XYZ file of C-alpha atoms in Angstrom:
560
model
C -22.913 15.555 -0.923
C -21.545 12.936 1.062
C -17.289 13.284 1.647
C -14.715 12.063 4.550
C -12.204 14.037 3.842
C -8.462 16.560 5.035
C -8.195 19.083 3.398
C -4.876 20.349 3.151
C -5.794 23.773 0.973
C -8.873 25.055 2.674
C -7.466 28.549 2.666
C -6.719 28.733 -0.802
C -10.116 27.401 -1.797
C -11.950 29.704 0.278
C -10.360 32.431 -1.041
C -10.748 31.437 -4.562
C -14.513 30.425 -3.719
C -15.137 33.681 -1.825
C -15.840 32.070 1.079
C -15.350 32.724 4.833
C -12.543 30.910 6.059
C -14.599 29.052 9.038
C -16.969 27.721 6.617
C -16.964 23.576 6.497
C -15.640 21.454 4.301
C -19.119 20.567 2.932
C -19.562 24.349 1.945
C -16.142 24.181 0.136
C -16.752 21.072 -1.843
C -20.495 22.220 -2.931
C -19.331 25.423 -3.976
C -16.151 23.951 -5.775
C -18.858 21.550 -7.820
C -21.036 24.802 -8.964
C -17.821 26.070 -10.083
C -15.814 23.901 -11.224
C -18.156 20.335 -12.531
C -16.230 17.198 -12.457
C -13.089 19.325 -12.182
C -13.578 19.862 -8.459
C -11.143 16.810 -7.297
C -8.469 18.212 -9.433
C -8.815 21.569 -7.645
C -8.633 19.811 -3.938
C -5.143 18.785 -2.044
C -5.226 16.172 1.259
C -7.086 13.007 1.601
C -10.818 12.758 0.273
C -13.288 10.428 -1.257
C -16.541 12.122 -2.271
C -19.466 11.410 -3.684
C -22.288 14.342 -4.944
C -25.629 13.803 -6.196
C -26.819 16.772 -8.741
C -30.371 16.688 -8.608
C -30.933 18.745 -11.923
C -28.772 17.065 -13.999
C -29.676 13.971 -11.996
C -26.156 12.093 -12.184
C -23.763 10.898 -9.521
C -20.257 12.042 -9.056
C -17.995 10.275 -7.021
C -13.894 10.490 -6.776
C -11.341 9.514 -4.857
C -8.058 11.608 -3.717
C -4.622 11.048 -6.066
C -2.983 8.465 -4.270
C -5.835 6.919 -2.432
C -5.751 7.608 0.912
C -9.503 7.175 1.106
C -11.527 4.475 0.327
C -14.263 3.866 -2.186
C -16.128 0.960 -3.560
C -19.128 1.129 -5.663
C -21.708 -1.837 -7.531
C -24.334 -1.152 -9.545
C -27.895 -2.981 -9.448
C -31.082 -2.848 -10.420
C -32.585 0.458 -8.700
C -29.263 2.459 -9.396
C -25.994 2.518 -7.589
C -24.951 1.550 -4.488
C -21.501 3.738 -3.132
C -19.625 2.898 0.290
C -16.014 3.448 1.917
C -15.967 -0.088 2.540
C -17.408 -3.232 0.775
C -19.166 -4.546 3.468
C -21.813 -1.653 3.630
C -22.199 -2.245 -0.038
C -23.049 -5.703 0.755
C -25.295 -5.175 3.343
C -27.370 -2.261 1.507
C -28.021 -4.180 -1.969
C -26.838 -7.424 -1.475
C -25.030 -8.142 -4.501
C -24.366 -11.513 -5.649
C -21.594 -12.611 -3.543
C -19.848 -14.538 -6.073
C -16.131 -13.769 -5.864
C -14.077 -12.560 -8.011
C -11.898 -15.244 -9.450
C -8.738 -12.831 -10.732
C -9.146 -10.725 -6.995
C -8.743 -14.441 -5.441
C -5.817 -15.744 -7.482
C -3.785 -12.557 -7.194
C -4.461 -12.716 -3.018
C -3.063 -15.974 -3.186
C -0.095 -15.210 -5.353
C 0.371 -11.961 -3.505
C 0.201 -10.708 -7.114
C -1.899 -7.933 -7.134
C -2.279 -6.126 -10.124
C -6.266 -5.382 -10.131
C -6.928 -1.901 -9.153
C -10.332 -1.830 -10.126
C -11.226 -5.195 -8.630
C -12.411 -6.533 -4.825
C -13.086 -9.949 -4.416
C -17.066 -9.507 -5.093
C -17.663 -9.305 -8.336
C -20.280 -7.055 -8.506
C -18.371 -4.726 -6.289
C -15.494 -2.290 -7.760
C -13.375 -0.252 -6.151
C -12.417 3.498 -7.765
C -8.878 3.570 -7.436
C -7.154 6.815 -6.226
C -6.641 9.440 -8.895
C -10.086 8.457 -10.249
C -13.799 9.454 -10.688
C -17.260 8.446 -11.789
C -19.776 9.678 -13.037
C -23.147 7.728 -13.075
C -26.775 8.411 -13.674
C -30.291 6.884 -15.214
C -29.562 8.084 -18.293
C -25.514 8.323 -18.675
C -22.355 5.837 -17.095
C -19.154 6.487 -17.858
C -16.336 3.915 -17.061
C -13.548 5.414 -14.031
C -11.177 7.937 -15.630
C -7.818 8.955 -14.316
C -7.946 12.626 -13.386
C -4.778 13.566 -11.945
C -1.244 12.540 -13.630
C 1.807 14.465 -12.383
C 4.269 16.503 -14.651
C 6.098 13.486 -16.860
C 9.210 15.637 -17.187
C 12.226 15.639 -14.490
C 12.908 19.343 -13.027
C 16.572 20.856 -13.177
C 18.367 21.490 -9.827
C 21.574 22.747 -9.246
C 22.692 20.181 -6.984
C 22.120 17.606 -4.315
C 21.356 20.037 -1.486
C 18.756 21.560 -3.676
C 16.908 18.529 -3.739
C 17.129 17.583 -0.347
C 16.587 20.660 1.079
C 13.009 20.764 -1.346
C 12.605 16.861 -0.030
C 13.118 17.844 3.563
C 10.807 21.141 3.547
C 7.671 18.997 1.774
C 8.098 16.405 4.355
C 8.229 18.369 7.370
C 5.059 20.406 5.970
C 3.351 16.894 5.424
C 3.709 15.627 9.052
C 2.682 18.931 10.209
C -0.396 18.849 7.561
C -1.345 15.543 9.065
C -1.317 16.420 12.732
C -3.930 18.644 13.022
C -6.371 16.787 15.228
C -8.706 17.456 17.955
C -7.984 15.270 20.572
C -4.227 13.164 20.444
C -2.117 11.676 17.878
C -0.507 8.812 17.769
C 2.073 7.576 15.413
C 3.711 3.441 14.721
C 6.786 3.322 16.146
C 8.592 0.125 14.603
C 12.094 0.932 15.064
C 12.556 1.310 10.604
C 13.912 4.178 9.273
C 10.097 5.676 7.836
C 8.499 5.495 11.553
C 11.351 6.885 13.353
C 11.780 9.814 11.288
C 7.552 10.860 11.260
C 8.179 10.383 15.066
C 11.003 12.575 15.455
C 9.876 15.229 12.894
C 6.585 15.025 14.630
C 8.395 16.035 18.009
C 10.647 18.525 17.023
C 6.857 20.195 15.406
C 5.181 19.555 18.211
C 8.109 21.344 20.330
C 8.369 24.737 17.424
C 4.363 25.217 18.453
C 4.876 24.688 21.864
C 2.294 21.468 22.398
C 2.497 19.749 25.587
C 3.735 16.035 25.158
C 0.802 14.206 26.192
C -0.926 15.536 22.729
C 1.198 12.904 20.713
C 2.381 9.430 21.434
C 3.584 6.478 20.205
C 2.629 3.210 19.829
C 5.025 -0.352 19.440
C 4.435 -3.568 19.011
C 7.387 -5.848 20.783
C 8.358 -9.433 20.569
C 10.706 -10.135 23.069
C 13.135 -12.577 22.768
C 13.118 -12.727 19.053
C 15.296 -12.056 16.467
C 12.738 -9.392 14.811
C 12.078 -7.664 17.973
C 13.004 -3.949 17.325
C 13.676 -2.764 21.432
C 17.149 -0.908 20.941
C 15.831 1.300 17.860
C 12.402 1.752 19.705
C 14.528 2.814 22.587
C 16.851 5.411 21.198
C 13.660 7.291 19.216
C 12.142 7.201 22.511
C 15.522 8.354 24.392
C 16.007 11.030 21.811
C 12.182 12.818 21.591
C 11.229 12.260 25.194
C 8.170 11.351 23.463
C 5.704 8.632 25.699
C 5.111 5.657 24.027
C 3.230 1.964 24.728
C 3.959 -0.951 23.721
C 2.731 -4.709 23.250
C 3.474 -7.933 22.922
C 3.091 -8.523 19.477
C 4.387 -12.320 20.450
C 1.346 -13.832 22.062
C -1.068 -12.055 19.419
C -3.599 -14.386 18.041
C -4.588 -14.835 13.934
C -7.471 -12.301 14.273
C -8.032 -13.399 10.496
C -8.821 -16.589 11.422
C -11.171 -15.856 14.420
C -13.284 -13.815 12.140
C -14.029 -12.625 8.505
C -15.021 -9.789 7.121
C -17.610 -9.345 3.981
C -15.112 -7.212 2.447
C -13.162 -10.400 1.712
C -10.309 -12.416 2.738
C -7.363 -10.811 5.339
C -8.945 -7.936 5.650
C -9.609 -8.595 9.838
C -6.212 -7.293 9.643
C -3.654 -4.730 8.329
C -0.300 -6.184 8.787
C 1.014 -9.345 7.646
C 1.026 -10.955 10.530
C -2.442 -10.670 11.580
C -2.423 -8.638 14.588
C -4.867 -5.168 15.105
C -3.086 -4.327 18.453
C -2.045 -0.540 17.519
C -5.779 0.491 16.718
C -6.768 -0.957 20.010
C -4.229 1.053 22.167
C -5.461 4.089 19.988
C -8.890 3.403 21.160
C -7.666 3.333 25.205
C -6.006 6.385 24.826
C -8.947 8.083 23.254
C -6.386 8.920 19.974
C -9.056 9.572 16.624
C -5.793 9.700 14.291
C -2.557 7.163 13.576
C 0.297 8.333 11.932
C 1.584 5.117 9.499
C 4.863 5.034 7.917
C 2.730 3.171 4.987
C 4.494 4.251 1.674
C 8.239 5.107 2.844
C 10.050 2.409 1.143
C 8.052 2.756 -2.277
C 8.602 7.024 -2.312
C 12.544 6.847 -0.868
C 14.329 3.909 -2.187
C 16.383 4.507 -5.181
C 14.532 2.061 -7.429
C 15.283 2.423 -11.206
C 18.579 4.344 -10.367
C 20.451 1.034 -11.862
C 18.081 0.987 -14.918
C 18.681 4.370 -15.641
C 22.513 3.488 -15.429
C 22.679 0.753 -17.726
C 20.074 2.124 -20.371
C 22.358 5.646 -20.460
C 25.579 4.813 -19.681
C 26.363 1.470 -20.074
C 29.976 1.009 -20.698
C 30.766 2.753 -17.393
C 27.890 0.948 -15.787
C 29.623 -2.711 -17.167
C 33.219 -1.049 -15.479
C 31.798 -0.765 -12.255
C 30.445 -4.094 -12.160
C 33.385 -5.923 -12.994
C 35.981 -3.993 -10.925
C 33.898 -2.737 -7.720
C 35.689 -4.193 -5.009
C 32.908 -3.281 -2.905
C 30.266 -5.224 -4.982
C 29.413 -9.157 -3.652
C 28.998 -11.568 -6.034
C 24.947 -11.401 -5.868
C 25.323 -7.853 -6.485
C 27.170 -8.091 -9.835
C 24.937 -10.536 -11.385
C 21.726 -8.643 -10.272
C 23.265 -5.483 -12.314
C 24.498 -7.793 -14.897
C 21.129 -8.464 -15.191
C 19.792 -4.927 -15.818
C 22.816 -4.718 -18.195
C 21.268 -7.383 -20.273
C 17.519 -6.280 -19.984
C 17.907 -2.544 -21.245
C 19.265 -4.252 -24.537
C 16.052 -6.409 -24.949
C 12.758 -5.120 -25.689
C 10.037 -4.619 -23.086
C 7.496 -7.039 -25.538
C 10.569 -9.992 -25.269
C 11.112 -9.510 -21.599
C 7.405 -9.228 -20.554
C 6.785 -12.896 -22.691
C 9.780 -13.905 -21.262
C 9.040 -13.120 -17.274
C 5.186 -14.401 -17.770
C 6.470 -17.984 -19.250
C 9.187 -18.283 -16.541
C 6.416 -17.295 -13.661
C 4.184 -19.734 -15.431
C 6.728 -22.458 -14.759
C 7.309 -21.863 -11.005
C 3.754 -21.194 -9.954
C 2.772 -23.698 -7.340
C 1.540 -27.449 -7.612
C -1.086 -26.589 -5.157
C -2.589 -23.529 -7.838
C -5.708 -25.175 -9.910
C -4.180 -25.954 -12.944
C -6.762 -23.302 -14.554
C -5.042 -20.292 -13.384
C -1.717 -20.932 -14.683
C -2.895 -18.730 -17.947
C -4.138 -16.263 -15.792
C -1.044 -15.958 -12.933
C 1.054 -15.189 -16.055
C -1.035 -12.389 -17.312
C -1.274 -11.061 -13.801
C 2.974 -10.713 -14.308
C 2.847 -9.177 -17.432
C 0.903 -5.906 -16.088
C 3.708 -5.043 -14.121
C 5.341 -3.994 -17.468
C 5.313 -0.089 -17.603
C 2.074 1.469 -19.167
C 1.580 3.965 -21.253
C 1.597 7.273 -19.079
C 4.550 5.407 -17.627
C 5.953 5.552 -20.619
C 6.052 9.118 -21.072
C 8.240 9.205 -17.641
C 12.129 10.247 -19.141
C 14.024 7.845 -16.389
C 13.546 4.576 -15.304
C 13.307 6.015 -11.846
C 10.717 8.429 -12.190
C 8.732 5.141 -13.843
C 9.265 2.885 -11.079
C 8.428 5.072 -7.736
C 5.004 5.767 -10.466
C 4.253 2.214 -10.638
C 5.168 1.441 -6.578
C 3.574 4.245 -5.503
C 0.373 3.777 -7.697
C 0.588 -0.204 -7.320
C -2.478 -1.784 -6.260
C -0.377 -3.961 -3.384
C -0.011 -0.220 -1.669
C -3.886 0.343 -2.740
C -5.051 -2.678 -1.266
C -2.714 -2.252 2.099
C -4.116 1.420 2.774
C -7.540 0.369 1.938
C -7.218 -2.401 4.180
C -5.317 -0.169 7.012
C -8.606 2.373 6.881
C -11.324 -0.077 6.838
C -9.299 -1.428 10.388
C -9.338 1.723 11.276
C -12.873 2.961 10.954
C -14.081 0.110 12.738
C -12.677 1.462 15.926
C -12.875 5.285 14.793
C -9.204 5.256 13.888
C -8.337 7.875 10.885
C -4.980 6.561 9.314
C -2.472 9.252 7.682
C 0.660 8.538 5.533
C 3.045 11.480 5.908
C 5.081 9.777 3.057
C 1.990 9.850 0.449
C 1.497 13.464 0.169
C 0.861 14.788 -3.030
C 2.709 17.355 -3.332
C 5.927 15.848 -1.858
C 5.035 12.719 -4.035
C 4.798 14.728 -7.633
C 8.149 16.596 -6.237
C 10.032 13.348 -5.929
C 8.487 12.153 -8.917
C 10.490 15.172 -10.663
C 14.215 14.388 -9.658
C 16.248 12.701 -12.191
C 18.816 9.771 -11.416
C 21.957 11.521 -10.825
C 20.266 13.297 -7.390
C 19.388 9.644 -6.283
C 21.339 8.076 -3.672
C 23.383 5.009 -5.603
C 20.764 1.994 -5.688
C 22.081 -0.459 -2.618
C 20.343 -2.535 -0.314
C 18.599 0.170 2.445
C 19.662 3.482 0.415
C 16.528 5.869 1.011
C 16.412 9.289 -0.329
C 14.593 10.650 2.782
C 17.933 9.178 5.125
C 19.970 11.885 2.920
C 17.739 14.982 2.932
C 15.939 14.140 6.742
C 18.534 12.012 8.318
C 20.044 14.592 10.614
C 17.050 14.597 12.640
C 17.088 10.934 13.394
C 19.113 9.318 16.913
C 22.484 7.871 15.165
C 21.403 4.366 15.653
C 18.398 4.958 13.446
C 20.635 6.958 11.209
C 23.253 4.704 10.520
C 21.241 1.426 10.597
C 21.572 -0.548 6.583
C 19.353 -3.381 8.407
C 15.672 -3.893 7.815
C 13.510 -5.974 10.360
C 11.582 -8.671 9.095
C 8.684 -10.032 10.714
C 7.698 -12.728 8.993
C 9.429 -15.129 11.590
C 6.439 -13.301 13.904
C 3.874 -14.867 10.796
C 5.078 -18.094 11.081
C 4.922 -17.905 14.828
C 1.273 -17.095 14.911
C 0.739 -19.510 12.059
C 2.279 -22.327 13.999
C -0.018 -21.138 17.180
C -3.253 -21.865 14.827
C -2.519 -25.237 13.973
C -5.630 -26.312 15.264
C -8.143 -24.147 13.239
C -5.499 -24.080 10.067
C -5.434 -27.841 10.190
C -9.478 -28.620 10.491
C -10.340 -26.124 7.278
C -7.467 -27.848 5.539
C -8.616 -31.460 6.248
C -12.453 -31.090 7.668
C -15.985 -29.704 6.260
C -16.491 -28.734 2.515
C -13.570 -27.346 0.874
C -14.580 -24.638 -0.761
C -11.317 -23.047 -2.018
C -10.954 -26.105 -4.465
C -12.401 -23.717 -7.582
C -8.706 -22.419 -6.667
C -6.628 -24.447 -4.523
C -5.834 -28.359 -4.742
C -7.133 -29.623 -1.228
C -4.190 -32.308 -0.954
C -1.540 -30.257 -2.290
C -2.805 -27.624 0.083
C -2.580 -30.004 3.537
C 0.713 -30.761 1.991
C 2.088 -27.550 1.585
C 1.278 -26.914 5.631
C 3.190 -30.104 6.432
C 6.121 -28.112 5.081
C 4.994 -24.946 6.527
C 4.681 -26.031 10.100
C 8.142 -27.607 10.362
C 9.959 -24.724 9.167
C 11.974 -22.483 11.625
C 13.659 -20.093 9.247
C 12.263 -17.315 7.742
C 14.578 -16.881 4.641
C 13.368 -20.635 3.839
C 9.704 -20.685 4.818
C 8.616 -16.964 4.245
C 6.652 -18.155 0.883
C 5.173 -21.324 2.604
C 4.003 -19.174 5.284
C 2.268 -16.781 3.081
C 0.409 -18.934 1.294
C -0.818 -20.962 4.387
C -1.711 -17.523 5.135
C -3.383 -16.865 1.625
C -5.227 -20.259 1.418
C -6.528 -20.237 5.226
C -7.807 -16.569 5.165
C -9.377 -17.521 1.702
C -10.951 -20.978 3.044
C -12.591 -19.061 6.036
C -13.876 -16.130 3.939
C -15.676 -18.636 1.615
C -17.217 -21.088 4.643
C -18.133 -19.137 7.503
C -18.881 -15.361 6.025
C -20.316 -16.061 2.636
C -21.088 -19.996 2.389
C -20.075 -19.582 -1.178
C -21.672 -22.373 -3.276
C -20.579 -22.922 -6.733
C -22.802 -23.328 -9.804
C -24.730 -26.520 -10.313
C -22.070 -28.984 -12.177
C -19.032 -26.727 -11.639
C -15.938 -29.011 -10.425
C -14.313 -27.639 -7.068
C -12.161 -30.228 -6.250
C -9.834 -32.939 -8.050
C-alpha cells in the first residue's frame, strides 16, 4: 500500500477497526481494505490518494479523496500499470508515447476545461476525485464515481440555523487542517476567502494557546498598482497580530516560460500569473504546509439563487426586475436572461450556446477544432446526478465545485508544491462542510449580487471591517499582462523563430498577430482574453519544443 494522505477520522476508524489509536495511517488503511474491499475510500474523511496492491487476488486498487485534494495519474502499458501523484514520474518510469492529447490542448487554450479524465499525454489519465480503479492481469474496470452527496436539500428553521451549521464546519475545517509538525503558513491576498482562514486560524491558534511564531502568513505585493492589495493585507495583519512576509509579486519573472514541466503546459506555475513566490518563502521558513483559499468563491457565492427564482417564482422574479430601483441596467438584462432560459429546454439552450461559441471562437484556433470547442461548451450542461439536485443552486456549487478548472488548479497547486515539500490544504473543500452546503435550499442563500458569499454572512463577524464590508474583488490580470509584456523577448522568438510546433492547433500568423494586440494593451477589462491566450499559446509552444520535441506523424499538416 502506497497513500499520501490527512486523515481527518482516525479516531473513529480505529475504533471501528479495533485498533490502537497511535497506530499509522498505513495500519488504518490496510486494515480498512481487509474489511471493507473497494469500499475503504468511502469509509475515509480528509485528503488521500491511495493505491493497494492485493497480492492474492492480484489486482490494483487505487482512489482518490471526494473532491480531489490529492493527486493521481495513471497509464497503462505493456508490463502492467504505471500509477504516480504527478505525470511526470509516470513519464519518466514507462515512457509513454508523448503524443499529446489534442482535446487536453484545445481546452488549455480556450481555458475550457471540461476533461476530467484527461492530461495532455495521451496515454496518461488522471482519476478524478470521488473516483477509483481497479486494475489487474486478468480484470480492468473503467474509473467509477464512489462518493455522491445526499441529492435532497435539508429543512432548517431559519437563517441562523444555517449559518451557525456553516460557521461550526468551517471553523472545525481550519482547525482539521492545521495540525502540522513544524509551522503553517497560510496566502494572505487581501479577498474575503484568505482573510477569513487567516483570522479563524488565529483566533484557533489563540483558544489552544500556540505561540505566534507556529503560523504565518505569506503576501505577494505589487506596489504601485492598481491590483496591489496593501490596505486589506494590512488590517488582517493589524487585527490577528499574526507575522506575515511579503514579496514583490511586480518584478516576478514568467517561470512558465523559463522552464517546462513533462506534466504539460503551465504547470511551472499555480497562479495565473506565473509566479511560485509563496512556496519559496514556505521553504525559508522551514513551513511543510500552506493554507490556500483555493475553492471559496465556487462553495460561497450564491450561484443558481437567480435560477431557482425564475424557474419557481417567476412572476415575482419578472416584478423585481422591472421595478428594482436598485438594479443597473446590466443587471436587469442578465436576470431577464435567466427569465427567458428556465422557459426553454436544456437540449435548445445547450445547441444554442455551442453554435453561438462556435461563432466567436478565435481566427487564430485551427479551423479543425471549431467542432470540437463547441462540444467542449455543451458539457457544461448539468448531468445526470446533477439532475437529481432539487434547486438550481444545489446543481451549480456541484458542477463548480466538481469542475475540472478547480481539478486542474489544485492538481497543479500540489504538484508546485511537492516539488519544494510544500503540502497544500483548502479549508473551503472539506467534505463535510461541502455536502452541508450542498444541502441548503435557495431561500437561506444570500440574494445572488456581484460579491454576495454565504461564508461573509455566517463567518463575517470574525473578519477586520474593511475585509467585512469590502463588495470589491482584486484582479490581477493587469499583473499577467505586466509579466507578459516583460517576456517580449522569449514570447516574440517562439512566435516568429524555430519550428512551430503548435500549428496542429494554432495558426502561426494569426498567433504573432494576436500578440501585436496583446502587447499594446494597457487595460485589463480590454486585454484580459488577449493576455490569456498569449499565455495559452506561449506555455503550449514551449511545452512542445524544448520538453518534449513533439514531432507530428509523417504527412500530417502543422501549419497553413
Amino acid at each position: 500500500m502506497v497513500a499520501d494522505c490527512r486523515l481527518d477520522n482516525r479516531p473513529a476508524l480505529c475504533s471501528e477497526l479495533s485498533l490502537d489509536s497511535d497506530v499509522t495511517d498505513s495500519a488504518i488503511l490496510l486494515d480498512g481494505y481487509r474489511r471493507w474491499g473497494d469500499d475503504l475510500s468511502a469509509h475515509l474523511l480528509g485528503d488521500f490518494a491511495c493505491v493497494i496492491w492485493d497480492w492474492e487476488r492480484q489486482r490494483c486498487l487505487a482512489f482518490r479523496d471526494p473532491l480531489g485534494i490529492k493527486p493521481l495519474f495513471y497509464s497503462r502499458h505493456a508490463g502492467g500499470i504505471a500509477i504516480a501523484s504527478d505525470p511526470e514520474l509516470i513519464m519518466k518510469l514507462s515512457r509513454p508515447d508523448p503524443k499529446p492529447d489534442d482535446q487536453a490542448v484545445v481546452e488549455h487554450l480556450l481555458w475550457e476545461y471540461a476533461s476530467p479524465h484527461r492530461t495532455f499525454v495521451a496515454a496518461i489519465s488522471r482519476l478524478p476525485g470521488g473516483y477509483l480503479r481497479v486494475d489487474g492481469p486478468q480484470t480492468t474496470s473503467p474509473p467509477r464515481r464512489y462518493w455522491t452527496p445526499n441529492p435532497r436539500p435539508r429543512r432548517f428553521g431559519g437563517v441562523r440555523e444555517v449559518h451557525e451549521e456553516f460557521r461550526r464546519l468551517f471553523f472545525l475545517s481550519v482547525e482539521r487542517r492545521l495540525d502540522s509538525s513544524g509551522p503553517v503558513l497560510a496566502h494572505l491576498s487581501g479577498g474575503l476567502d484568505s482573510s477569513l482562514i487567516v483570522c479563524v486560524a488565529d483566533l484557533i491558534r489563540r483558544q489552544q494557546g500556540k505561540d505566534a511564531s507556529w503560523f504565518g502568513t505569506v503576501s505577494e505585493r505589487f506596489p504601485g498598482r492598481a491590483w496591489d492589495e496593501r490596505e486589506f493585507i494590512q488590517a488582517v495583519t493589524d487585527q490577528t497580530r499574526i507575522g506575515g512576509t511579503e514579496w514583490d509579486g511586480s518584478s516576478a519573472e514568467f517561470s512558465d516560460l523559463d522552464r517546462s514541466w513533462l506534466s504539460g503546459p503551465g504547470m511551472a506555475a499555480y497562479r495565473t500569473s506565473g509566479s511560485t513566490g509563496d512556496t519559496e518563502l514556505a521553504v525559508q521558513r522551514g513551513a511543510r504546509v500552506m493554507l490556500s483559499g483555493e475553492g471559496g468563491d465556487q462553495l460561497g457565492a450564491s450561484s443558481g439563487v437567480n435560477d431557482d427564482l425564475a424557474k419557481h417564482h417567476p412572476w415575482s422574479f419578472l416584478v423585481e426586475t422591472l421595478t428594482g430601483t436598485d438594479l443597473s441596467l446590466a443587471r436587469k438584462l442578465a436576470r431577464a436572461r435567466r427569465l427567458s432560459r428556465a422557459c426553454i429546454p436544456t437540449v435548445l439552450r445547450r445547441a444554442w450556446a455551442t453554435s453561438r461559441y462556435r461563432r466567436r471562437l478565435p481566427d487564430w484556433l485551427h479551423p479543425r477544432w471549431g467542432g470540437l470547442a463547441g462540444d467542449i461548451v455543451s458539457t457544461f450542461y448539468p448531468s445526470d446526478f446533477e439532475r437529481s439536485f432539487e434547486y438550481d443552486v444545489q446543481r451549480s456549487h456541484w458542477h463548480q465545485l466538481t469542475s475540472t478548472r478547480i481539478g486542474t488548479a489544485l492538481d497543479r497547486q500540489q504538484r508546485v508544491g511537492a516539488r519544494s515539500g510544500v503540502e497544500f490544504r483548502f479549508p473551503f473543500l472539506d467534505q463535510e462542510l461541502v455536502e452541508f452546503v450542498l444541502s441548503i435550499p435557495p431561500q437561506f442563500w444570500p440574494p445572488e449580487v456581484p460579491e454576495s458569499r454565504l461564508h461573509r454572512e455566517a463567518v463575517g463577524d470574525v473578519l477586520p471591517s474593511k475585509i467585512r464590508d469590502r463588495r470589491t474583488k482584486a484582479i490581477f490580470s493587469g499583473a499577467l499582462g505586466e509579466r507578459l509584456k516583460r517576456a517580449t523577448p522569449q514570447i516574440d522568438a517562439l512566435f516568429h523563430q524555430g519550428e512551430w510546433l503548435s500549428g496542429r492547433y494554432v495558426l502561426r500568423g494569426q498567433a504573432q498577430v494576436l500578440l501585436r494586440q496583446a502587447l499594446t494593451g494597457a487595460d485589463w477589462r480590454e486585454h484580459w482574453a488577449e493576455w490569456n491566450w498569449v499565455k495559452a499559446i506561449a506555455t503550449l509552444e514551449t511545452w512542445l519544443r524544448t520538453i518534449f520535441g513533439y514531432a507530428p506523424a509523417r504527412g500530417e499538416v502543422v501549419d497553413d
